[in-house]
Amino acid sequence: MHLTHVSLNGCVNMHGLNWGSSAGQPSLSGMFLPENVQVPIEQPIRLLQNLNCVGCPNIRKVVIPPAARCFHMSSLNLSLSANLKDVDVACFNLCFLNLSNCTSLEVLKLDCPKLTILFLQSCNIDETVVEAAISKCSMLETLDVRFCPKISQTSMGRLRAACPNLKRIFSSLQQS
């Protein structure tokens, strides 16, 4: 399988994306393959560049560890997945991550050194979680935390300190 762009937008049958199972073998929880389809464990999806799972209402957890070998993934869009609570992504070449309007998001673990854009608009995520997540994203330039009720004006300095390369923080907070 040599897919480079996958769009599962609005898929109600997806309940999770866990690529940390079966020795790195990708697994789409809730997605079913016909019995005659054989996916060899020694050949995980390697060429995937863009994955869009926008507005998947039943997805709750996303895990993409280094063992998933997603060396080419540059864009991951999980926006509008209102029940997504837990995101744990380690992708060396990921540049763009959109989690906007994932209003249930509580856990965010990132090991994405080339991530340059992170959208968290309208997420109800704690500022300490964001600070810890971006600390392993050394190339992060743009962070969107508009309409995040748990992100305060005082945390902007800590976010910049956690990721010194930040050039833009989009916030709906008024500066005093």
mmCIF file of C-alpha atoms in Angstrom:
data_model
loop_
_atom_site.group_PDB
_atom_site.id
_atom_site.type_symbol
_atom_site.label_atom_id
_atom_site.label_comp_id
_atom_site.label_asym_id
_atom_site.label_seq_id
_atom_site.Cartn_x
_atom_site.Cartn_y
_atom_site.Cartn_z
ATOM 1 C CA MET A 1 0.000 0.000 0.000
ATOM 2 C CA HIS A 2 1.577 3.286 -1.109
ATOM 3 C CA LEU A 3 -0.942 5.905 -0.047
ATOM 4 C CA THR A 4 0.418 9.425 0.295
ATOM 5 C CA HIS A 5 -2.776 11.398 1.010
ATOM 6 C CA VAL A 6 -5.669 10.009 3.050
ATOM 7 C CA SER A 7 -8.877 11.844 3.882
ATOM 8 C CA LEU A 8 -11.311 10.290 6.353
ATOM 9 C CA ASN A 9 -13.264 13.490 6.966
ATOM 10 C CA GLY A 10 -16.506 13.011 8.879
ATOM 11 C CA CYS A 11 -15.952 9.284 9.383
ATOM 12 C CA VAL A 12 -18.277 8.209 12.202
ATOM 13 C CA ASN A 13 -16.863 4.663 12.278
ATOM 14 C CA MET A 14 -13.409 5.735 13.441
ATOM 15 C CA HIS A 15 -13.006 5.612 17.216
ATOM 16 C CA GLY A 16 -9.247 5.965 17.421
ATOM 17 C CA LEU A 17 -6.029 6.079 15.485
ATOM 18 C CA ASN A 18 -3.421 3.933 17.203
ATOM 19 C CA TRP A 19 -0.284 3.220 15.230
ATOM 20 C CA GLY A 20 1.533 1.950 18.293
ATOM 21 C CA SER A 21 0.038 -1.542 18.217
ATOM 22 C CA SER A 22 1.396 -4.787 16.769
ATOM 23 C CA ALA A 23 5.054 -3.783 16.522
ATOM 24 C CA GLY A 24 4.343 -0.526 14.733
ATOM 25 C CA GLN A 25 1.582 -1.875 12.523
ATOM 26 C CA PRO A 26 -0.958 0.906 11.906
ATOM 27 C CA SER A 27 -4.418 0.240 13.246
ATOM 28 C CA LEU A 28 -7.537 2.266 12.584
ATOM 29 C CA SER A 29 -9.830 1.403 15.474
ATOM 30 C CA GLY A 30 -13.360 0.894 14.316
ATOM 31 C CA MET A 31 -12.307 0.558 10.676
ATOM 32 C CA PHE A 32 -12.696 -2.914 9.213
ATOM 33 C CA LEU A 33 -10.751 -4.559 6.410
ATOM 34 C CA PRO A 34 -12.168 -7.486 4.473
ATOM 35 C CA GLU A 35 -10.822 -10.823 5.702
ATOM 36 C CA ASN A 36 -8.890 -11.470 2.492
ATOM 37 C CA VAL A 37 -6.817 -8.265 2.797
ATOM 38 C CA GLN A 38 -3.369 -9.031 4.174
ATOM 39 C CA VAL A 39 -1.344 -6.120 5.553
ATOM 40 C CA PRO A 40 2.214 -7.303 6.249
ATOM 41 C CA ILE A 41 3.601 -6.205 9.618
ATOM 42 C CA GLU A 42 7.086 -5.619 8.210
ATOM 43 C CA GLN A 43 5.747 -2.987 5.762
ATOM 44 C CA PRO A 44 3.966 -0.277 7.777
ATOM 45 C CA ILE A 45 2.610 2.773 5.989
ATOM 46 C CA ARG A 46 5.740 4.755 5.225
ATOM 47 C CA LEU A 47 4.860 7.077 2.381
ATOM 48 C CA LEU A 48 1.868 8.796 3.982
ATOM 49 C CA GLN A 49 2.327 12.568 3.774
ATOM 50 C CA ASN A 50 -1.092 14.007 4.611
ATOM 51 C CA LEU A 51 -3.776 12.571 6.855
ATOM 52 C CA ASN A 52 -7.093 14.400 7.257
ATOM 53 C CA CYS A 53 -9.593 13.221 9.853
ATOM 54 C CA VAL A 54 -11.660 16.406 10.095
ATOM 55 C CA GLY A 55 -14.916 16.226 12.019
ATOM 56 C CA CYS A 56 -14.684 12.575 13.056
ATOM 57 C CA PRO A 57 -17.115 12.724 15.992
ATOM 58 C CA ASN A 58 -16.205 9.391 17.591
ATOM 59 C CA ILE A 59 -12.414 9.556 17.520
ATOM 60 C CA ARG A 60 -11.107 9.790 21.077
ATOM 61 C CA LYS A 61 -7.411 8.970 20.910
ATOM 62 C CA VAL A 62 -4.589 9.377 18.392
ATOM 63 C CA VAL A 63 -1.243 7.629 18.938
ATOM 64 C CA ILE A 64 1.519 7.793 16.330
ATOM 65 C CA PRO A 65 4.823 6.698 17.937
ATOM 66 C CA PRO A 66 8.255 6.620 16.241
ATOM 67 C CA ALA A 67 7.776 2.866 15.674
ATOM 68 C CA ALA A 68 4.979 3.693 13.206
ATOM 69 C CA ARG A 69 7.732 4.898 10.855
ATOM 70 C CA CYS A 70 5.736 7.807 9.411
ATOM 71 C CA PHE A 71 8.876 9.454 8.096
ATOM 72 C CA HIS A 72 7.090 11.330 5.303
ATOM 73 C CA MET A 73 4.052 12.629 7.187
ATOM 74 C CA SER A 74 4.088 16.408 6.986
ATOM 75 C CA SER A 75 0.447 17.304 7.677
ATOM 76 C CA LEU A 76 -2.099 15.965 10.165
ATOM 77 C CA ASN A 77 -5.539 17.568 10.438
ATOM 78 C CA LEU A 78 -7.830 16.344 13.218
ATOM 79 C CA SER A 79 -9.860 19.536 13.594
ATOM 80 C CA LEU A 80 -13.540 19.508 14.572
ATOM 81 C CA SER A 81 -13.183 16.097 16.244
ATOM 82 C CA ALA A 82 -15.149 17.175 19.311
ATOM 83 C CA ASN A 83 -14.592 14.007 21.380
ATOM 84 C CA LEU A 84 -10.830 13.746 20.802
ATOM 85 C CA LYS A 85 -9.239 13.683 24.277
ATOM 86 C CA ASP A 86 -5.737 12.296 23.821
ATOM 87 C CA VAL A 87 -3.115 13.040 21.143
ATOM 88 C CA ASP A 88 0.369 11.499 21.319
ATOM 89 C CA VAL A 89 2.324 12.090 18.106
ATOM 90 C CA ALA A 90 6.019 11.562 17.341
ATOM 91 C CA CYS A 91 6.656 12.359 13.677
ATOM 92 C CA PHE A 92 10.070 13.685 12.715
ATOM 93 C CA ASN A 93 8.910 15.505 9.554
ATOM 94 C CA LEU A 94 5.466 16.695 10.676
ATOM 95 C CA CYS A 95 5.190 20.419 9.827
ATOM 96 C CA PHE A 96 1.468 21.127 10.283
ATOM 97 C CA LEU A 97 -0.887 19.914 13.015
ATOM 98 C CA ASN A 98 -4.463 21.179 13.258
ATOM 99 C CA LEU A 99 -6.407 20.344 16.417
ATOM 100 C CA SER A 100 -8.743 23.352 16.252
ATOM 101 C CA ASN A 101 -12.180 22.856 17.774
ATOM 102 C CA CYS A 102 -11.197 19.597 19.463
ATOM 103 C CA THR A 103 -13.058 20.824 22.528
ATOM 104 C CA SER A 104 -12.478 17.683 24.635
ATOM 105 C CA LEU A 105 -8.680 17.678 24.182
ATOM 106 C CA GLU A 106 -6.929 17.092 27.528
ATOM 107 C CA VAL A 107 -3.696 15.261 26.694
ATOM 108 C CA LEU A 108 -1.230 16.546 24.095
ATOM 109 C CA LYS A 109 2.179 14.903 23.745
ATOM 110 C CA LEU A 110 4.307 15.932 20.798
ATOM 111 C CA ASP A 111 7.761 14.905 19.661
ATOM 112 C CA CYS A 112 7.788 16.692 16.324
ATOM 113 C CA PRO A 113 11.040 18.635 15.900
ATOM 114 C CA LYS A 114 10.065 20.031 12.474
ATOM 115 C CA LEU A 115 6.555 21.143 13.436
ATOM 116 C CA THR A 116 6.180 24.772 12.353
ATOM 117 C CA ILE A 117 2.411 25.325 12.689
ATOM 118 C CA LEU A 118 0.157 24.154 15.529
ATOM 119 C CA PHE A 119 -3.523 25.131 15.593
ATOM 120 C CA LEU A 120 -5.297 24.669 18.930
ATOM 121 C CA GLN A 121 -8.049 27.234 18.399
ATOM 122 C CA SER A 122 -11.103 26.686 20.643
ATOM 123 C CA CYS A 123 -9.543 23.771 22.538
ATOM 124 C CA ASN A 124 -10.243 23.454 26.248
ATOM 125 C CA ILE A 125 -6.659 22.419 26.975
ATOM 126 C CA ASP A 126 -4.583 23.450 29.981
ATOM 127 C CA GLU A 127 -1.702 25.860 29.387
ATOM 128 C CA THR A 128 0.793 23.581 31.179
ATOM 129 C CA VAL A 129 -0.094 20.772 28.753
ATOM 130 C CA VAL A 130 0.514 23.078 25.775
ATOM 131 C CA GLU A 131 3.794 24.294 27.268
ATOM 132 C CA ALA A 132 5.073 20.731 27.756
ATOM 133 C CA ALA A 133 3.911 19.667 24.276
ATOM 134 C CA ILE A 134 5.620 22.478 22.367
ATOM 135 C CA SER A 135 8.886 22.076 24.275
ATOM 136 C CA LYS A 136 9.802 19.209 21.902
ATOM 137 C CA CYS A 137 8.853 21.191 18.786
ATOM 138 C CA SER A 138 12.002 23.260 18.353
ATOM 139 C CA MET A 139 11.052 24.680 14.936
ATOM 140 C CA LEU A 140 7.534 25.789 15.917
ATOM 141 C CA GLU A 141 6.887 29.254 14.476
ATOM 142 C CA THR A 142 3.093 29.636 14.649
ATOM 143 C CA LEU A 143 0.843 28.708 17.564
ATOM 144 C CA ASP A 144 -2.886 29.454 17.463
ATOM 145 C CA VAL A 145 -4.541 29.418 20.894
ATOM 146 C CA ARG A 146 -7.455 31.739 20.132
ATOM 147 C CA PHE A 147 -10.575 31.057 22.188
ATOM 148 C CA CYS A 148 -8.793 28.565 24.468
ATOM 149 C CA PRO A 149 -10.400 29.332 27.853
ATOM 150 C CA LYS A 150 -7.587 27.782 29.925
ATOM 151 C CA ILE A 151 -4.807 29.777 28.234
ATOM 152 C CA SER A 152 -4.140 33.028 30.086
ATOM 153 C CA GLN A 153 -2.294 36.165 29.020
ATOM 154 C CA THR A 154 0.366 35.444 31.642
ATOM 155 C CA SER A 155 1.156 32.094 30.029
ATOM 156 C CA MET A 156 2.284 33.702 26.748
ATOM 157 C CA GLY A 157 5.777 34.305 28.159
ATOM 158 C CA ARG A 158 6.067 30.687 29.311
ATOM 159 C CA LEU A 159 4.940 29.439 25.895
ATOM 160 C CA ARG A 160 7.601 31.583 24.209
ATOM 161 C CA ALA A 161 10.231 30.340 26.672
ATOM 162 C CA ALA A 162 9.247 26.706 26.034
ATOM 163 C CA CYS A 163 9.715 27.228 22.314
ATOM 164 C CA PRO A 164 12.125 30.130 21.587
ATOM 165 C CA ASN A 165 11.651 29.858 17.809
ATOM 166 C CA LEU A 166 7.996 30.983 18.073
ATOM 167 C CA LYS A 167 7.331 33.965 15.828
ATOM 168 C CA ARG A 168 3.535 34.177 16.087
ATOM 169 C CA ILE A 169 1.119 33.336 18.868
ATOM 170 C CA PHE A 170 -2.474 33.967 17.868
ATOM 171 C CA SER A 171 -4.528 34.667 20.964
ATOM 172 C CA SER A 172 -7.972 36.149 21.557
ATOM 173 C CA LEU A 173 -6.817 37.631 24.870
ATOM 174 C CA GLN A 174 -6.595 41.393 25.225
ATOM 175 C CA GLN A 175 -3.175 42.728 26.116
ATOM 176 C CA SER A 176 -3.151 44.985 29.143
#
